[in-house]
mmCIF file of C-alpha atoms and ligand atoms in Angstrom:
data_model
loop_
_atom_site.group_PDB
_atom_site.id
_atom_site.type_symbol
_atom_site.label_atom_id
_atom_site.label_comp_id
_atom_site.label_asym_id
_atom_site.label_seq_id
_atom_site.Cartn_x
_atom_site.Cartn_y
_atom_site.Cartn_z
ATOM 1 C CA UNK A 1 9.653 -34.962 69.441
ATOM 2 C CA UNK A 2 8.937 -38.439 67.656
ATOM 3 C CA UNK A 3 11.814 -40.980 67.323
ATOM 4 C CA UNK A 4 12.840 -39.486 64.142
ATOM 5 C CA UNK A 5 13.143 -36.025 66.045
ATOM 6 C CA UNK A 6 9.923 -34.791 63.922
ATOM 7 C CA UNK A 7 8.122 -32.278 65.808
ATOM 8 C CA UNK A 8 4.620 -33.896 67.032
ATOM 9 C CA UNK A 9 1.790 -32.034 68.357
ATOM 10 C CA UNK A 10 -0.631 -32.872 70.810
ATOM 11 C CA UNK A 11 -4.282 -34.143 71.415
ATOM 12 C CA UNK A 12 -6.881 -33.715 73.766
ATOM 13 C CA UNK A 13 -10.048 -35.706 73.724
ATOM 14 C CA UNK A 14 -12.068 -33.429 75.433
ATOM 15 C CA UNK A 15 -15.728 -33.774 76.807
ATOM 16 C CA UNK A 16 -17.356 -30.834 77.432
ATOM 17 C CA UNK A 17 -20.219 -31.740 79.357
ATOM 18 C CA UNK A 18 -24.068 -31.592 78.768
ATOM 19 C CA UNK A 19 -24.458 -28.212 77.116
ATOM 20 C CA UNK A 20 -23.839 -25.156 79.171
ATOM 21 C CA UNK A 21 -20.714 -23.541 79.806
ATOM 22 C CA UNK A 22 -21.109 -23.793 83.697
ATOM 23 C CA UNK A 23 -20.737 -27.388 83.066
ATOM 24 C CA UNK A 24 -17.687 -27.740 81.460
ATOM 25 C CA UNK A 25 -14.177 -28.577 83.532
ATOM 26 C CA UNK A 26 -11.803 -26.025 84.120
ATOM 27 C CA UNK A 27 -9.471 -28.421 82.386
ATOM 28 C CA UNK A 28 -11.276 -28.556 79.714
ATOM 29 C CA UNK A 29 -11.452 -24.824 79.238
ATOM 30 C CA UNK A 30 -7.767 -24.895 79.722
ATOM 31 C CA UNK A 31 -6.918 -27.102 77.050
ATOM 32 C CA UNK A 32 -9.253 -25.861 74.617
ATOM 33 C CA UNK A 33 -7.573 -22.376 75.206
ATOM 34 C CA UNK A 34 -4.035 -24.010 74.822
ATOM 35 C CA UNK A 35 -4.987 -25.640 71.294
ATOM 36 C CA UNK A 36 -4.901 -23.931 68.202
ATOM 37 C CA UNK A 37 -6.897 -26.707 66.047
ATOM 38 C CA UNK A 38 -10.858 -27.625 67.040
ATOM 39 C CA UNK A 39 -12.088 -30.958 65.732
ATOM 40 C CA UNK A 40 -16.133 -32.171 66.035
ATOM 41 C CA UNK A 41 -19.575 -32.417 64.640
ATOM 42 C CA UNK A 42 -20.792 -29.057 63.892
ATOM 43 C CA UNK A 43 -23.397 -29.066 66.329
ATOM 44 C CA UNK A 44 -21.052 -29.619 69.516
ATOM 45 C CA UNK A 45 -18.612 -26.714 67.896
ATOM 46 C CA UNK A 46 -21.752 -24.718 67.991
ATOM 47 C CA UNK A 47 -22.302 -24.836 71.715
ATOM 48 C CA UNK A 48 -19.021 -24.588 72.503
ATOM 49 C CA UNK A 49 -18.703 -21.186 70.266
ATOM 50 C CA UNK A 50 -17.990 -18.609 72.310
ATOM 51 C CA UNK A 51 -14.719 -20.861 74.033
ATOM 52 C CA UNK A 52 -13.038 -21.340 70.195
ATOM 53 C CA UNK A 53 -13.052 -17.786 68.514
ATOM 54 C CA UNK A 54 -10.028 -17.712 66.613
ATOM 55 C CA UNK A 55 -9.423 -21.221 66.457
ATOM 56 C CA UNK A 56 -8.755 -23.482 63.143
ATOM 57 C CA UNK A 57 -11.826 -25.342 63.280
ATOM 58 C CA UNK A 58 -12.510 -28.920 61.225
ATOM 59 C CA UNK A 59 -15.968 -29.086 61.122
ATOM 60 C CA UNK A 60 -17.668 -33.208 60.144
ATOM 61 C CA UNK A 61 -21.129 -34.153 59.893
ATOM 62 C CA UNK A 62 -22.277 -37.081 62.498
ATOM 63 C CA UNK A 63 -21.866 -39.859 60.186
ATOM 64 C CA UNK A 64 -18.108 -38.962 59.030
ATOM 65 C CA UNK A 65 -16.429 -39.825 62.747
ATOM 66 C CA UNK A 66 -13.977 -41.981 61.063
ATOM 67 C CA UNK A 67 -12.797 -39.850 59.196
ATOM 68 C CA UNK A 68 -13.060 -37.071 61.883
ATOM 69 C CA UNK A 69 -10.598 -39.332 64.509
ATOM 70 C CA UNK A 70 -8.339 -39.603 61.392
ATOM 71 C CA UNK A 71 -8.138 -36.195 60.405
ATOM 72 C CA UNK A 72 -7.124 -35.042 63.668
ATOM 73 C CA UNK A 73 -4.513 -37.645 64.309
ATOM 74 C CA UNK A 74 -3.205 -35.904 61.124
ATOM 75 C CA UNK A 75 -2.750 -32.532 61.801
ATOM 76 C CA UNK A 76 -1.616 -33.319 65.443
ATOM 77 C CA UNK A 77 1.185 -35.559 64.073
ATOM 78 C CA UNK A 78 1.940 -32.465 61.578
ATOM 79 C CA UNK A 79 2.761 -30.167 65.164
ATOM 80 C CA UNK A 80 -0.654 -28.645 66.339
ATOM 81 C CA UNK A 81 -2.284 -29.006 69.273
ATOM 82 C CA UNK A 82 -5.807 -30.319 68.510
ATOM 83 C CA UNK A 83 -8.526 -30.446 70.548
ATOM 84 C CA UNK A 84 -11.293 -33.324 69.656
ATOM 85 C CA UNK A 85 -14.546 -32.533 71.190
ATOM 86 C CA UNK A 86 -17.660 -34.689 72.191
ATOM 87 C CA UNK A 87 -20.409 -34.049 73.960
ATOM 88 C CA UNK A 88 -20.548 -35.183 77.906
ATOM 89 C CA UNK A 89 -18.017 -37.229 78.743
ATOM 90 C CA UNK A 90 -15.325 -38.055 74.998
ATOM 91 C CA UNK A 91 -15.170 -41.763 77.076
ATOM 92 C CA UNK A 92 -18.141 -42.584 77.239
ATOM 93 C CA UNK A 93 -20.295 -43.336 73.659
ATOM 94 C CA UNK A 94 -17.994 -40.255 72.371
ATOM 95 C CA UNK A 95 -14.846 -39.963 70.280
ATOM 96 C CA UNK A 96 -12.033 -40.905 72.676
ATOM 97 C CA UNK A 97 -12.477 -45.120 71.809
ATOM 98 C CA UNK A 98 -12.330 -44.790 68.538
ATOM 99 C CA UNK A 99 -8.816 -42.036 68.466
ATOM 100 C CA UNK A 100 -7.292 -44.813 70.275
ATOM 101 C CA UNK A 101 -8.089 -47.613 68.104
ATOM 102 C CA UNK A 102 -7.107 -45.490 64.864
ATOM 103 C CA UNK A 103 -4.079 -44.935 66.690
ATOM 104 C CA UNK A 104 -3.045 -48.221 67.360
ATOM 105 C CA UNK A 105 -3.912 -49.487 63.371
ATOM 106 C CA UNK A 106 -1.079 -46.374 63.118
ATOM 107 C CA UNK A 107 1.029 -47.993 65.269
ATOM 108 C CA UNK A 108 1.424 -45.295 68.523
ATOM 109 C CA UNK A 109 2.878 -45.805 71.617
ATOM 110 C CA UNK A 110 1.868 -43.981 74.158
ATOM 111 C CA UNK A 111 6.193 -43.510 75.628
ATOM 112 C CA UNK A 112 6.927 -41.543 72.351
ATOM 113 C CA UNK A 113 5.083 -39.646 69.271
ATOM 114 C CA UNK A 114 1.896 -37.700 69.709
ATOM 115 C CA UNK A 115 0.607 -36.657 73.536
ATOM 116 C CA UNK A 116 -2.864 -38.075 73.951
ATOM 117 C CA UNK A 117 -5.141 -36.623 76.877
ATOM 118 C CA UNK A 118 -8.467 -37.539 77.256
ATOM 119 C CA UNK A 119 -10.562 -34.662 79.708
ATOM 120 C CA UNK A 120 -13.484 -35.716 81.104
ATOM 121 C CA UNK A 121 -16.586 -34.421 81.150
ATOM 122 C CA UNK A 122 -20.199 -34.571 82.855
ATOM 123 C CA UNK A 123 -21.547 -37.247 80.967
ATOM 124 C CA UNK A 124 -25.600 -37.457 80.276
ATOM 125 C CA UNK A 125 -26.470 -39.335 82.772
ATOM 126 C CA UNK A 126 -25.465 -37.318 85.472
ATOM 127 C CA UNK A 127 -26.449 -34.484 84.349
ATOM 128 C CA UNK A 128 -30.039 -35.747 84.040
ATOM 129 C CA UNK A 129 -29.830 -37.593 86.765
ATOM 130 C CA UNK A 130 -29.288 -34.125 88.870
ATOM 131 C CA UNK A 131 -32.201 -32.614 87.033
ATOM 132 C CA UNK A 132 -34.550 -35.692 88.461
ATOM 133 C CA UNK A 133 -33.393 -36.153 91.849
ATOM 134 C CA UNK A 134 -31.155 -39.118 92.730
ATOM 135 C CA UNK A 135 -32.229 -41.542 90.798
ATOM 136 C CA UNK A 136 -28.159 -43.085 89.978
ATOM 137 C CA UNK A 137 -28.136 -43.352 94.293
ATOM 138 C CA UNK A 138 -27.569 -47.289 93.457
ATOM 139 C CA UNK A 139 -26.402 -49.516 90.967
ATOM 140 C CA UNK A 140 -27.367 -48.822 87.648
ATOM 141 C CA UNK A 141 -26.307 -49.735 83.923
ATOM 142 C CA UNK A 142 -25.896 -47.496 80.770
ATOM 143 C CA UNK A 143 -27.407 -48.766 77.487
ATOM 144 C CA UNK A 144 -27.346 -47.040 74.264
ATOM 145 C CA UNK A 145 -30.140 -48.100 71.994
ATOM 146 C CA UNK A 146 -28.236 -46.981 69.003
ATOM 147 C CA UNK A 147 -28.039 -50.619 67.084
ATOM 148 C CA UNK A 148 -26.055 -48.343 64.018
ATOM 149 C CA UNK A 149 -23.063 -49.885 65.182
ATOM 150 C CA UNK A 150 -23.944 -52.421 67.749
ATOM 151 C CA UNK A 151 -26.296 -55.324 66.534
ATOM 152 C CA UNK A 152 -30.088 -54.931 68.427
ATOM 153 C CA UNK A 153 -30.310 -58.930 69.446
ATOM 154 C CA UNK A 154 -26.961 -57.968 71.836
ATOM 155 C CA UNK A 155 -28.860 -54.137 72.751
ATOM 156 C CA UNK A 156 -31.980 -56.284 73.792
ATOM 157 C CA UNK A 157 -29.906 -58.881 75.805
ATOM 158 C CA UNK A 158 -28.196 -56.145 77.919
ATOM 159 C CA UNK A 159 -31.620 -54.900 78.409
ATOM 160 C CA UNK A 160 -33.112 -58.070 79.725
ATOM 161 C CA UNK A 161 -30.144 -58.641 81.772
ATOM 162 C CA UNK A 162 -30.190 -55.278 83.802
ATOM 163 C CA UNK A 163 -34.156 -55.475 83.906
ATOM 164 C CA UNK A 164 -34.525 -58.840 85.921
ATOM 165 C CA UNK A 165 -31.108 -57.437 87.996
ATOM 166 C CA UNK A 166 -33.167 -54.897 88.866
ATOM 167 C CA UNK A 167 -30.912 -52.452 88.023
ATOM 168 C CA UNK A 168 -31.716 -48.755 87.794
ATOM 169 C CA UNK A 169 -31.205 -48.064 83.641
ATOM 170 C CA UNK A 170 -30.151 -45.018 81.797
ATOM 171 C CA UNK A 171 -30.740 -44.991 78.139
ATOM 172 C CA UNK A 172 -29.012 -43.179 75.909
ATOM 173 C CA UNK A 173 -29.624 -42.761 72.254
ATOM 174 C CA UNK A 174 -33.553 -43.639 72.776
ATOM 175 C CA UNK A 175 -34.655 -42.453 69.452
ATOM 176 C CA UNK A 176 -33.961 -40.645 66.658
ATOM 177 C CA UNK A 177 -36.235 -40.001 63.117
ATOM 178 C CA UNK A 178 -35.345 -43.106 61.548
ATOM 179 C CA UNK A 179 -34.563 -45.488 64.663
ATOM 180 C CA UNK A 180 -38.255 -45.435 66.514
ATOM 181 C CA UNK A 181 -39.064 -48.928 67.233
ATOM 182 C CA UNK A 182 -36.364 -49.932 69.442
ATOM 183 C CA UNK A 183 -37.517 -47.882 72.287
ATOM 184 C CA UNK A 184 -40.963 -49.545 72.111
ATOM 185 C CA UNK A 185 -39.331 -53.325 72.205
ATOM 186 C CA UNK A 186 -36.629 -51.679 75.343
ATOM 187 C CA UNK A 187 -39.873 -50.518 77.336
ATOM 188 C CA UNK A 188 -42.113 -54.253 76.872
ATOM 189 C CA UNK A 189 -39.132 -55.994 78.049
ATOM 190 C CA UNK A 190 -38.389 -53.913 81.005
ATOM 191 C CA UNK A 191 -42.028 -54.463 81.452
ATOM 192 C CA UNK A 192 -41.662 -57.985 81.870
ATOM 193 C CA UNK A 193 -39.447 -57.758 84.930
ATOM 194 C CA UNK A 194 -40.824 -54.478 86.196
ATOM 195 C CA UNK A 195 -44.152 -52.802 87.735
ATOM 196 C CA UNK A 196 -45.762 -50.446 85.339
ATOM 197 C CA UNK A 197 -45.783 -47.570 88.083
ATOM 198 C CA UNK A 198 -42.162 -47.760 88.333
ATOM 199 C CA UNK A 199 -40.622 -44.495 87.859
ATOM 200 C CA UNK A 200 -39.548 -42.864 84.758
ATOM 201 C CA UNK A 201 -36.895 -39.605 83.861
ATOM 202 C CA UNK A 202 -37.272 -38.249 80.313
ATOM 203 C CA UNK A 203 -34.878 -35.565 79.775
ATOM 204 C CA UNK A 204 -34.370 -33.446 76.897
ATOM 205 C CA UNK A 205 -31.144 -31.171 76.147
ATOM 206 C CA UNK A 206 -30.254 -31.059 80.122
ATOM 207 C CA UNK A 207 -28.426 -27.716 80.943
ATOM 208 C CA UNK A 208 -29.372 -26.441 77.019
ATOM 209 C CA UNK A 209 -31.617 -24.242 75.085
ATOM 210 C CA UNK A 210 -35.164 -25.917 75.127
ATOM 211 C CA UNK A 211 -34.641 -28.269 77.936
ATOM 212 C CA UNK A 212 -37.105 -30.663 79.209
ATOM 213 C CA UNK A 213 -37.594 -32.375 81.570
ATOM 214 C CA UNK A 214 -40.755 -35.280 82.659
ATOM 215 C CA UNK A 215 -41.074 -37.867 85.229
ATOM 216 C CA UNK A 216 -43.756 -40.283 84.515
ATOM 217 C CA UNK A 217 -43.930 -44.461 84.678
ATOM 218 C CA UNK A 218 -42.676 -47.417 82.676
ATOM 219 C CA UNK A 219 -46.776 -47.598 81.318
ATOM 220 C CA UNK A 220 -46.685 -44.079 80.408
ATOM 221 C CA UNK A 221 -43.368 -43.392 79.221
ATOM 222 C CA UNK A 222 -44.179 -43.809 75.610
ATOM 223 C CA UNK A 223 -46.731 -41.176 75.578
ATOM 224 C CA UNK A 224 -44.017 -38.191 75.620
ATOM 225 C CA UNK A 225 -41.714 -37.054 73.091
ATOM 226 C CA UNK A 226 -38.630 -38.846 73.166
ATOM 227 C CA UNK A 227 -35.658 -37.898 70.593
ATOM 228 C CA UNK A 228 -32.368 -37.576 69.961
ATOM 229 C CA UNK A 229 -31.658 -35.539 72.882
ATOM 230 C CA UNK A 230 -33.447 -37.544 75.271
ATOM 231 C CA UNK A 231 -31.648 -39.399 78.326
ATOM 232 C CA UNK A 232 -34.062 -41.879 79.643
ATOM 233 C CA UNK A 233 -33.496 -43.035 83.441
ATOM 234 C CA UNK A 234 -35.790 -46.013 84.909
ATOM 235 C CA UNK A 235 -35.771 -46.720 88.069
ATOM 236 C CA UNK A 236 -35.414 -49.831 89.924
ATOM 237 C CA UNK A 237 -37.641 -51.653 92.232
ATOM 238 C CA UNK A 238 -37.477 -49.108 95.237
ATOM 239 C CA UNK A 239 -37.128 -45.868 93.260
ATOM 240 C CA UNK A 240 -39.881 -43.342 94.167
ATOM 241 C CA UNK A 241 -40.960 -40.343 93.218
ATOM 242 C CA UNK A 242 -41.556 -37.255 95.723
ATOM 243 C CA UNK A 243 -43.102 -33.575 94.387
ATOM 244 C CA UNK A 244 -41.161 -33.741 91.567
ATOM 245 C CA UNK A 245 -38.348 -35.524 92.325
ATOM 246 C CA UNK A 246 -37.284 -38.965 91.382
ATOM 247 C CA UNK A 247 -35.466 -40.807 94.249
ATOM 248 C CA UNK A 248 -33.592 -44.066 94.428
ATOM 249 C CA UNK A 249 -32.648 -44.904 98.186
ATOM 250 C CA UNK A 250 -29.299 -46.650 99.024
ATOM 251 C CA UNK A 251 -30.231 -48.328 102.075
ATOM 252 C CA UNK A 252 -30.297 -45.446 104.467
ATOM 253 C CA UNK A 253 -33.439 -45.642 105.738
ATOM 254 C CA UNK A 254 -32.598 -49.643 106.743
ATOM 255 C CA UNK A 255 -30.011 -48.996 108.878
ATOM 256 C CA UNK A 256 -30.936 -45.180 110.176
ATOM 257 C CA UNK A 257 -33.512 -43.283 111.703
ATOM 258 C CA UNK A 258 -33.814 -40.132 109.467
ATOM 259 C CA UNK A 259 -36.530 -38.089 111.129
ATOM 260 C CA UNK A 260 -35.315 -34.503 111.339
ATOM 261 C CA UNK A 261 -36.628 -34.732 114.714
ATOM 262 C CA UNK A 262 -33.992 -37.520 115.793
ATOM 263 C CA UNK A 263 -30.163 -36.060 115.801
ATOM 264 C CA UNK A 264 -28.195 -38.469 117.650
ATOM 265 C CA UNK A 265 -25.177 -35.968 117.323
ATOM 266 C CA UNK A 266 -24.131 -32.515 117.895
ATOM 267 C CA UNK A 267 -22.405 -31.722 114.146
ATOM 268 C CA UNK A 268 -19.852 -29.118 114.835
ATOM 269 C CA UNK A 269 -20.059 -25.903 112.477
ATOM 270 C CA UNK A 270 -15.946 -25.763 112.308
ATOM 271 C CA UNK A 271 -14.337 -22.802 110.117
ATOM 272 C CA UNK A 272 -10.809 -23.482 108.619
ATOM 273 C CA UNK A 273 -8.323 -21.615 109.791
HETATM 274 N N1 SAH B 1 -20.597 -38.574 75.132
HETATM 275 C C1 SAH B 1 -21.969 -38.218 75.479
HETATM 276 C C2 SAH B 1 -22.984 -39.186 74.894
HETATM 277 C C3 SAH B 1 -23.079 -39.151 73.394
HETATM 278 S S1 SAH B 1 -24.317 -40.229 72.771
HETATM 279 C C4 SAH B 1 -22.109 -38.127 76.997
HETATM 280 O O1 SAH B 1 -21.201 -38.558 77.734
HETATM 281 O O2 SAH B 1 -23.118 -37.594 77.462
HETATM 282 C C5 SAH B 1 -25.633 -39.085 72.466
HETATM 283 C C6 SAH B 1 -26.753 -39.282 73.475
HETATM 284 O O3 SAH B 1 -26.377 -38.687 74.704
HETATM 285 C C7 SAH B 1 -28.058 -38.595 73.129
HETATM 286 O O4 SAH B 1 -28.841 -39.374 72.249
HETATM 287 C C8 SAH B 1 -28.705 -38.475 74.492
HETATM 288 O O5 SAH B 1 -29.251 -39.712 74.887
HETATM 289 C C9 SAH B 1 -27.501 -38.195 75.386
HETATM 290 N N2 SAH B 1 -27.298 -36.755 75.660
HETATM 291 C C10 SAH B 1 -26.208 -36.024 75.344
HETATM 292 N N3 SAH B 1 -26.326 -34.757 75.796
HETATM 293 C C11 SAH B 1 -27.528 -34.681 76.414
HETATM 294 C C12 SAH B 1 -28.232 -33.628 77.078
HETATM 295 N N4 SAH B 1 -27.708 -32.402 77.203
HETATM 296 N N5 SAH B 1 -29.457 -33.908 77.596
HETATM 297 C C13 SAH B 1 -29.987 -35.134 77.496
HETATM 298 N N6 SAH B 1 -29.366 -36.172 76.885
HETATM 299 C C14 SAH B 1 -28.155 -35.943 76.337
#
């Protein structure tokens, strides 16, 4: 109930994880069952299809997210329970930042009116990341190369910065038809700081239809197709690369002998009772 004793509904800003239904949260399952309204971009309602049958569902284009976080605000204030869904995790370069901040222009608190949740997800990166190896074993930093909304001068700085900080970098949003350039600029700058034999993840629709997935070098990385439903991951200054595995180490091998042939201990096999 609101302050006026209006029945309010609830919301869940739900990420459902890279693609396949294996990866999504039991939570997320849960609440998705629990709601009777289904908010997203038509693709992301396509993949989650077989979870939503029966389901009022709002269907937006990718462009319209505005008016998608709006729209749902809406009819959970009217007494549904809505379910927004993004891709991966709805926190991260999803839907859940921008509910919040429509919310607070409405002036929502979070003590009374409409329930927010936000369920997270398996986000792109780690789902690649398992698909290459280890390659996220130590520090790394996200950057989206989408400049639509943030401008490419401040894209190109965070580059710079977690290239000479040798940090391991996932990129998300590499390319799409219209933005191609800024993937070219990303890899000459990394360049700058890094060898050209460094490693290199290019993933394609992890844990989907038509997945792909290539481990090459910062010289060679341009040479493969890289789209909208690409996660890049470069490694930093000790990743390696092993059959066809991509591996950053943490350290271990400093500090430990890790021959097979070396077990200082006896690891006991114990069964709960
Ligand atoms: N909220 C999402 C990210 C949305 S931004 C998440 O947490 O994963 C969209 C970008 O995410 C794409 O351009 C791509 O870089 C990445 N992405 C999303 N799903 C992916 C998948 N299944 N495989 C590879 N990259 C993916």
């Amino acid at each position: 109930m609101s302050e006026k004793g209006q029945k309010v509904g609830k919301m869940f800003i739900v990420g459902f994880g890279p693609g396949s239904e294996d990866h999504i949260t039991s939570r997320a399952k849960k609440v998705i069952e629990e709601s009777n309204v289904i908010v997203g971009y038509t693709t992301y309602i396509e993949l989650v299809r077989d979870l939503i049958r029966g389901k009022k569902i709002i269907y937006t284009g990718m462009t319209e997210e505005v008016d998608r976080a709006k729209k749902a605000i809406d009819i959970a204030k009217k007494g549904n329970t809505v379910v927004v869904i993004s891709s991966g995790d709805a926190g991260i370069y999803g839907m859940a930042g921008l509910i919040f901040q429509v919310l607070k222009e409405d002036g929502w608190r979070p003590s009374y009116g409409l329930e927010v949740e936000v369920v997270p997800g398996v986000t792109a990166l780690s789902a690649v990341g398992s698909l290459l190896g280890a390659p996220l074993m130590h520090d790394f930093a996200s950057i989206s190369l989408s400049d639509l909304l943030t401008p490419w001068e401040v894209i190109l700085k965070r580059v710079e910065a977690a290239a000479q900080a040798d940090f391991v970098i996932a990129l998300y949003n590499p390319k799409s038809g219209r933005r191609t350039w800024q993937i070219v600029e990303t890899q000459k700058m990394i360049r700058k700081y890094r060898e050209g034999s460094t490693p290199v993840g290019i993933v394609k629709s992890a844990y989907r239809d038509g997945q792909n997935i290539i481990i090459t070098d910062l010289d060679h990385m341009l040479d493969f197709p890289i789209g909208m439903l690409t996660t890049i991951i470069i490694g930093n200054s000790s990743t390696f690369t092993y059959e066809e595995l991509m591996i950053t180490p943490r350290g271990y091998h400093n500090k430990y002998e890790l021959s097979m042939k070396k077990m200082a201990l006896e690891v006991p096999l114990a069964v709960p009772e």
